[in-house]
Amino acid sequence: MPITPVPLRNRYLAAFLAWLVPGSGHLYQGRTAKGILYALCILSLYFLGFALGDGKIVYWRWVNPMQNPDKFCLHYVGQFFVGLPALPALVQSTLEYYGLPTILGGFMAVPSSNVINGLQGYGKLIEVGTIYTTVAGLLNVLAIYDAFDGPAYADLDEEAELALAAPSEVKLEGLKAEGSA
């Protein structure tokens, strides 16, 4: 069976679009079904986690993890790869780091200690929401790679193709049966 390659267009632009909005790189390449599937799965997982965390679990702090590990937001490293939905957190933190006022009414800015402590009343939902948003970003890394490099095909050599094509034509000459039946 001949394998027809998928025309990937500009793979760097496709990867960037796949990072910016999950699934958009595939839509750009004309792989509509896969683009819609990625967008639906990744974005629904992200926004479900965001809702479980009451919109307060996606944020970034500019701190040195070696000097201040308690304030370092390792989860945002995964959340960042969701792209545009997680980008306001980076913008807000950068503005705060340089002493500028936050924008968008403080949406996705670093919450105060009181707000973070108040989230403990939600119980495990905060942790589940953080995991959902982080996993959504990590899943999008796979979607970005797929948009960049295209579908994976196994390269079969001729001998393997023949074995798969005609498995019933195995020659049994020269074989001796031993033992009792």
XYZ file of N, CA and C in Angstrom:
543
model
N 0.848 -1.159 0.000
C 0.000 0.000 0.000
C 0.904 1.235 0.000
N 0.825 2.071 -1.014
C 1.674 3.254 -1.072
C 1.223 4.304 -0.061
N 2.186 4.938 0.544
C 1.907 5.964 1.540
C 2.063 7.318 0.857
N 1.007 8.107 0.883
C 1.075 9.438 0.294
C 1.397 10.441 1.395
N 2.451 11.223 1.214
C 2.819 12.187 2.250
C 1.815 13.340 2.337
N 1.719 13.901 3.518
C 0.831 15.041 3.757
C 1.609 16.315 3.456
N 1.074 17.202 2.619
C 1.775 18.473 2.378
C 1.702 19.349 3.627
N 2.854 19.637 4.215
C 2.880 20.318 5.506
C 2.970 21.838 5.405
N 3.110 22.363 4.211
C 3.275 23.802 4.018
C 4.474 24.285 4.817
N 4.398 25.442 5.432
C 5.525 25.972 6.211
C 5.479 25.361 7.611
N 6.378 24.431 7.882
C 6.324 23.684 9.142
C 6.627 24.539 10.364
N 7.469 25.571 10.214
C 7.776 26.444 11.350
C 6.563 27.302 11.715
N 5.875 27.802 10.710
C 4.660 28.567 10.966
C 3.574 27.669 11.555
N 3.485 26.439 11.057
C 2.499 25.498 11.589
C 2.772 25.197 13.063
N 4.037 25.013 13.426
C 4.382 24.747 14.828
C 4.072 25.961 15.702
N 4.376 27.155 15.204
C 4.066 28.364 15.972
C 2.567 28.523 16.168
N 1.803 28.302 15.109
C 0.345 28.403 15.219
C -0.212 27.342 16.166
N 0.380 26.139 16.136
C -0.068 25.072 17.041
C 0.216 25.436 18.489
N 1.306 26.181 18.740
C 1.562 26.643 20.104
C 0.599 27.773 20.469
N 0.412 28.707 19.556
C -0.400 29.884 19.845
C -1.830 29.499 20.217
N -2.465 28.703 19.385
C -3.811 28.189 19.668
C -3.794 26.709 19.303
N -3.941 25.823 20.270
C -3.877 24.392 19.961
C -4.818 24.004 18.824
N -4.275 23.273 17.859
C -5.049 22.813 16.714
C -4.957 23.720 15.503
N -4.563 24.973 15.691
C -4.556 25.912 14.561
C -3.449 25.596 13.562
N -2.359 25.006 14.010
C -1.305 24.602 13.079
C -1.776 23.516 12.135
N -2.588 22.615 12.639
C -3.139 21.547 11.806
C -4.195 22.095 10.848
N -4.976 23.049 11.317
C -5.949 23.683 10.429
C -5.238 24.416 9.298
N -4.140 25.065 9.610
C -3.332 25.758 8.599
C -2.812 24.780 7.543
N -2.479 23.567 7.962
C -1.957 22.560 7.043
C -3.065 21.842 6.276
N -4.298 22.106 6.610
C -5.401 21.439 5.929
C -5.816 20.139 6.586
N -5.274 19.835 7.744
C -5.656 18.629 8.484
C -6.746 19.034 9.487
N -7.917 19.271 8.953
C -9.019 19.855 9.709
C -9.487 18.976 10.860
N -9.706 17.704 10.606
C -10.219 16.814 11.658
C -9.252 16.735 12.831
N -7.977 16.604 12.528
C -6.978 16.527 13.596
C -6.878 17.863 14.332
N -6.972 18.973 13.613
C -6.919 20.282 14.248
C -8.078 20.508 15.199
N -9.262 20.127 14.764
C -10.445 20.281 15.627
C -10.338 19.363 16.848
N -9.850 18.142 16.636
C -9.687 17.205 17.745
C -8.704 17.740 18.781
N -7.539 18.211 18.309
C -6.546 18.772 19.244
C -7.099 19.989 19.970
N -7.736 20.886 19.240
C -8.268 22.095 19.863
C -9.316 21.736 20.917
N -10.215 20.854 20.566
C -11.285 20.477 21.489
C -10.729 19.811 22.747
N -9.847 18.856 22.581
C -9.326 18.107 23.731
C -8.426 18.967 24.620
N -7.462 19.643 24.018
C -6.486 20.401 24.807
C -7.129 21.611 25.469
N -7.912 22.356 24.708
C -8.517 23.559 25.285
C -9.591 23.220 26.319
N -10.352 22.152 26.098
C -11.358 21.796 27.111
C -10.688 21.326 28.394
N -9.584 20.587 28.286
C -8.853 20.169 29.483
C -8.282 21.381 30.215
N -7.730 22.315 29.453
C -7.158 23.519 30.060
C -8.234 24.351 30.762
N -9.331 24.632 30.061
C -10.356 25.503 30.651
C -11.116 24.818 31.782
N -11.236 23.500 31.741
C -11.833 22.790 32.877
C -10.942 22.938 34.107
N -9.637 22.744 33.931
C -8.714 22.940 35.043
C -8.702 24.374 35.542
N -8.772 25.311 34.607
C -8.802 26.734 34.963
C -10.037 27.042 35.804
N -11.174 26.461 35.425
C -12.413 26.675 36.184
C -12.349 26.000 37.553
N -11.764 24.808 37.612
C -11.634 24.125 38.906
C -10.768 24.932 39.868
N -9.794 25.641 39.331
C -8.915 26.472 40.164
C -9.424 27.883 40.351
N -10.669 28.126 39.982
C -11.308 29.429 40.152
C -10.529 30.541 39.436
N -9.828 30.187 38.364
C -9.086 31.175 37.580
C -7.850 31.723 38.258
N -7.422 31.093 39.350
C -6.293 31.626 40.119
C -5.058 30.719 40.096
N -5.069 29.662 39.277
C -3.965 28.705 39.338
C -2.989 28.828 38.180
N -3.274 29.693 37.226
C -2.348 29.912 36.123
C -1.710 31.275 36.339
N -0.465 31.265 36.825
C 0.284 32.499 37.050
C 1.771 32.168 37.060
N 2.574 33.196 36.861
C 4.025 33.036 36.806
C 4.673 34.073 37.697
N 5.765 33.678 38.338
C 6.564 34.612 39.140
C 7.993 34.587 38.616
N 8.573 35.764 38.471
C 9.977 35.839 38.071
C 10.832 35.723 39.331
N 11.163 34.499 39.701
C 12.023 34.244 40.856
C 13.067 33.208 40.458
N 14.159 33.224 41.183
C 15.201 32.226 40.985
C 14.805 30.972 41.763
N 14.622 29.838 41.086
C 14.171 28.632 41.801
C 15.202 28.105 42.798
N 16.457 28.474 42.636
C 17.482 28.007 43.575
C 17.470 28.828 44.863
N 17.090 30.098 44.770
C 17.079 30.958 45.940
C 15.716 31.016 46.623
N 14.652 30.797 45.854
C 13.307 30.905 46.409
C 12.413 29.802 45.833
N 12.686 28.532 46.175
C 11.938 27.430 45.558
C 10.457 27.395 45.923
N 10.068 27.986 47.066
C 8.661 27.971 47.472
C 7.789 28.845 46.571
N 8.363 29.879 46.007
C 7.584 30.794 45.170
C 7.732 30.486 43.683
N 8.584 29.530 43.324
C 8.761 29.188 41.910
C 7.557 28.397 41.415
N 7.040 28.751 40.262
C 5.823 28.138 39.695
C 6.202 27.124 38.626
N 6.605 25.941 39.039
C 6.992 24.904 38.086
C 5.823 24.507 37.195
N 4.615 24.538 37.726
C 3.443 24.149 36.943
C 3.241 25.058 35.741
N 3.665 26.321 35.834
C 3.465 27.223 34.704
C 4.355 26.850 33.514
N 5.449 26.174 33.763
C 6.308 25.739 32.663
C 5.517 24.826 31.724
N 4.667 23.963 32.268
C 3.806 23.136 31.439
C 2.633 23.926 30.879
N 2.032 24.779 31.707
C 0.875 25.559 31.274
C 1.222 26.504 30.125
N 2.450 26.982 30.090
C 2.897 27.911 29.051
C 2.683 27.354 27.646
N 2.817 26.054 27.477
C 2.726 25.456 26.148
C 1.294 25.345 25.625
N 0.311 25.768 26.412
C -1.048 25.872 25.878
C -1.111 27.074 24.940
N -0.199 28.010 25.103
C -0.105 29.145 24.198
C -0.870 30.352 24.661
N -1.656 30.906 23.767
C -2.358 32.151 24.016
C -3.224 32.142 25.275
N -3.922 31.053 25.603
C -4.717 31.081 26.835
C -3.895 31.275 28.109
N -2.620 30.884 28.109
C -1.790 31.022 29.301
C -0.844 32.216 29.225
N -0.789 32.886 28.099
C 0.159 33.983 27.902
C -0.098 35.204 28.785
N -1.345 35.569 29.105
C -1.535 36.734 29.985
C -0.819 36.606 31.325
N -0.645 35.403 31.828
C 0.059 35.227 33.102
C 1.511 35.686 32.982
N 2.150 35.373 31.875
C 3.535 35.792 31.663
C 3.621 37.307 31.491
N 2.673 37.877 30.767
C 2.646 39.330 30.559
C 2.434 40.046 31.890
N 1.480 39.579 32.681
C 1.185 40.221 33.969
C 2.398 40.160 34.902
N 3.044 39.006 34.936
C 4.200 38.855 35.821
C 5.362 39.734 35.365
N 5.545 39.854 34.074
C 6.621 40.694 33.557
C 6.353 42.160 33.883
N 5.112 42.598 33.732
C 4.767 43.969 34.096
C 5.015 44.221 35.581
N 4.612 43.267 36.402
C 4.807 43.406 37.851
C 6.294 43.411 38.208
N 7.073 42.596 37.529
C 8.518 42.518 37.790
C 9.201 43.859 37.517
N 8.759 44.548 36.477
C 9.349 45.836 36.130
C 8.654 47.008 36.819
N 7.750 46.734 37.748
C 7.113 47.782 38.528
C 6.021 48.531 37.800
N 5.502 47.961 36.725
C 4.437 48.588 35.964
C 3.088 48.053 36.443
N 2.018 48.817 36.253
C 0.701 48.317 36.683
C 0.235 47.176 35.785
N -0.493 46.256 36.366
C -1.012 45.124 35.592
C -2.152 45.598 34.698
N -2.444 44.780 33.689
C -3.507 45.118 32.746
C -4.634 44.093 32.888
N -5.684 44.285 32.162
C -6.831 43.371 32.147
C -7.442 43.180 33.530
N -7.357 44.204 34.361
C -7.939 44.124 35.696
C -7.253 43.111 36.597
N -5.988 42.819 36.323
C -5.245 41.856 37.129
C -5.539 40.408 36.798
N -6.231 40.166 35.678
C -6.553 38.797 35.256
C -5.262 38.008 35.031
N -5.129 36.891 35.692
C -3.986 35.983 35.633
C -2.698 36.591 36.202
N -2.840 37.637 37.019
C -1.686 38.180 37.738
C -1.392 37.270 38.931
N -0.235 37.434 39.513
C 0.128 36.621 40.673
C -0.839 36.938 41.808
N -1.561 35.934 42.299
C -2.505 36.209 43.396
C -1.767 36.480 44.704
N -2.402 37.231 45.571
C -1.797 37.520 46.877
C -1.788 36.256 47.733
N -1.024 36.293 48.796
C -0.947 35.148 49.708
C -2.308 34.828 50.313
N -3.096 35.864 50.591
C -4.437 35.641 51.152
C -5.318 34.886 50.173
N -5.229 35.230 48.892
C -6.040 34.555 47.881
C -5.596 33.100 47.748
N -4.287 32.879 47.717
C -3.764 31.504 47.594
C -4.174 30.676 48.806
N -4.086 31.259 49.998
C -4.509 30.534 51.198
C -6.013 30.292 51.197
N -6.791 31.212 50.639
C -8.235 31.037 50.555
C -8.643 29.918 49.611
N -7.781 29.605 48.651
C -8.084 28.515 47.719
C -8.047 27.149 48.392
N -7.441 27.058 49.557
C -7.372 25.782 50.261
C -8.761 25.279 50.646
N -9.720 26.165 50.697
C -11.095 25.771 51.002
C -11.724 24.915 49.908
N -11.161 24.970 48.721
C -11.667 24.151 47.620
C -11.180 22.700 47.702
N -10.239 22.434 48.581
C -9.732 21.068 48.751
C -8.866 20.630 47.581
N -9.076 19.410 47.177
C -8.259 18.815 46.111
C -8.581 19.376 44.725
N -9.671 20.118 44.573
C -10.024 20.670 43.262
C -8.937 21.598 42.729
N -8.261 22.308 43.617
C -7.182 23.202 43.197
C -6.038 22.389 42.608
N -5.685 21.312 43.278
C -4.600 20.462 42.774
C -4.989 19.796 41.457
N -6.212 19.330 41.354
C -6.685 18.703 40.116
C -6.691 19.728 38.983
N -7.140 20.937 39.263
C -7.141 21.988 38.254
C -5.742 22.334 37.786
N -4.794 22.376 38.717
C -3.404 22.648 38.344
C -2.857 21.539 37.466
N -3.159 20.304 37.808
C -2.702 19.172 36.999
C -3.337 19.214 35.613
N -4.631 19.493 35.527
C -5.321 19.552 34.228
C -4.702 20.613 33.327
N -4.469 21.806 33.861
C -3.918 22.872 33.027
C -2.489 22.559 32.601
N -1.721 21.939 33.486
C -0.339 21.590 33.152
C -0.299 20.477 32.114
N -1.118 19.458 32.283
C -1.156 18.350 31.328
C -1.639 18.836 29.957
N -2.562 19.787 29.930
C -3.018 20.340 28.650
C -1.847 20.964 27.899
N -0.994 21.679 28.614
C 0.183 22.259 27.966
C 1.157 21.205 27.483
N 1.352 20.166 28.266
C 2.274 19.105 27.865
C 1.716 18.308 26.682
N 0.409 18.117 26.633
C -0.196 17.460 25.467
C -0.033 18.314 24.215
N -0.088 19.609 24.399
C 0.077 20.485 23.239
C 1.504 20.419 22.690
N 2.469 20.074 23.520
C 3.833 19.882 23.010
C 3.828 18.777 21.955
N 3.089 17.721 22.199
C 2.988 16.641 21.206
C 2.266 17.115 19.952
N 1.248 17.937 20.121
C 0.525 18.470 18.962
C 1.419 19.421 18.165
N 2.236 20.199 18.850
C 3.176 21.094 18.161
C 4.168 20.275 17.347
N 4.678 19.205 17.923
C 5.616 18.351 17.192
C 4.937 17.721 15.973
N 3.688 17.301 16.120
C 2.973 16.711 15.002
C 2.752 17.741 13.892
N 2.465 18.981 14.269
C 2.292 20.032 13.260
C 3.616 20.337 12.570
N 4.705 20.246 13.311
C 6.017 20.544 12.744
C 6.516 19.431 11.833
N 6.406 18.195 12.286
C 7.020 17.084 11.566
C 6.027 16.219 10.802
N 4.753 16.423 11.006
C 3.755 15.663 10.259
C 3.522 14.284 10.849
N 2.643 13.518 10.204
C 2.324 12.187 10.716
C 3.523 11.256 10.630
N 3.581 10.308 11.530
C 4.677 9.337 11.545
C 4.303 8.135 10.702
N 5.196 7.730 9.838
C 5.016 6.546 9.022
C 6.145 5.582 9.323
N 5.823 4.289 9.369
C 6.851 3.271 9.556
C 7.441 2.939 8.192
N 8.762 2.951 8.104
C 9.425 2.565 6.869
C 9.624 1.058 6.882
N 8.929 0.375 5.990
C 9.027 -1.070 5.909
C 9.979 -1.446 4.779
N 10.869 -2.368 5.034
C 11.723 -2.833 3.948
C 10.955 -3.859 3.106
N 11.493 -4.213 1.968
C 10.780 -5.087 1.034
C 10.481 -6.452 1.636
N 11.399 -6.993 2.405
C 11.209 -8.317 2.986
C 10.031 -8.316 3.967
N 9.939 -7.278 4.768
C 8.840 -7.184 5.725
C 7.514 -6.979 5.000
N 7.522 -6.199 3.925
C 6.300 -6.000 3.154
C 5.817 -7.311 2.540
N 6.755 -8.124 2.032
C 6.382 -9.417 1.458
C 5.810 -10.340 2.525
N 6.405 -10.330 3.701
C 5.925 -11.182 4.784
C 4.515 -10.767 5.226
N 4.260 -9.469 5.218
C 2.928 -8.995 5.604
C 1.907 -9.226 4.500
N 2.356 -9.137 3.249
C 1.434 -9.274 2.127
C 0.956 -10.703 1.942
N 1.824 -11.694 2.139
C 1.455 -13.086 1.878
C 1.918 -13.994 3.019
N 1.290 -13.916 4.188
C 1.730 -14.749 5.301
C 1.372 -16.230 5.109
N 0.408 -16.556 4.243
C -0.004 -17.946 4.066
C 0.919 -18.707 3.126
N 1.831 -18.035 2.480
C 2.716 -18.683 1.528
C 4.052 -19.061 2.161
N 4.041 -19.436 3.404
C 5.267 -19.831 4.091
C 5.644 -21.239 3.660
N 6.896 -21.424 3.263
C 7.355 -22.733 2.805
C 7.778 -23.570 3.994
N 7.291 -24.794 4.010
C 7.591 -25.682 5.125
C 8.479 -26.850 4.662
N 9.224 -26.693 3.604
C 10.083 -27.755 3.095
C 11.253 -27.983 4.053
N 11.608 -29.212 4.228
C 12.762 -29.552 5.026
C 12.524 -29.573 6.514
N 11.280 -29.382 6.964
C 10.976 -29.414 8.382
C 10.531 -30.825 8.759
N 11.037 -31.331 9.863
C 10.664 -32.658 10.339
C 9.932 -32.504 11.663
N 8.879 -33.242 11.813
C 8.121 -33.243 13.068
C 8.683 -34.333 13.946
N 8.955 -34.026 15.180
C 9.458 -34.991 16.136
C 8.512 -35.078 17.313
N 8.536 -36.182 17.977
C 7.705 -36.360 19.154
C 6.384 -37.026 18.813
N 5.585 -37.290 19.854
C 4.306 -37.951 19.634
C 3.190 -36.903 19.683
N 2.131 -37.212 18.959
C 1.021 -36.297 18.908
C -0.111 -36.733 19.788
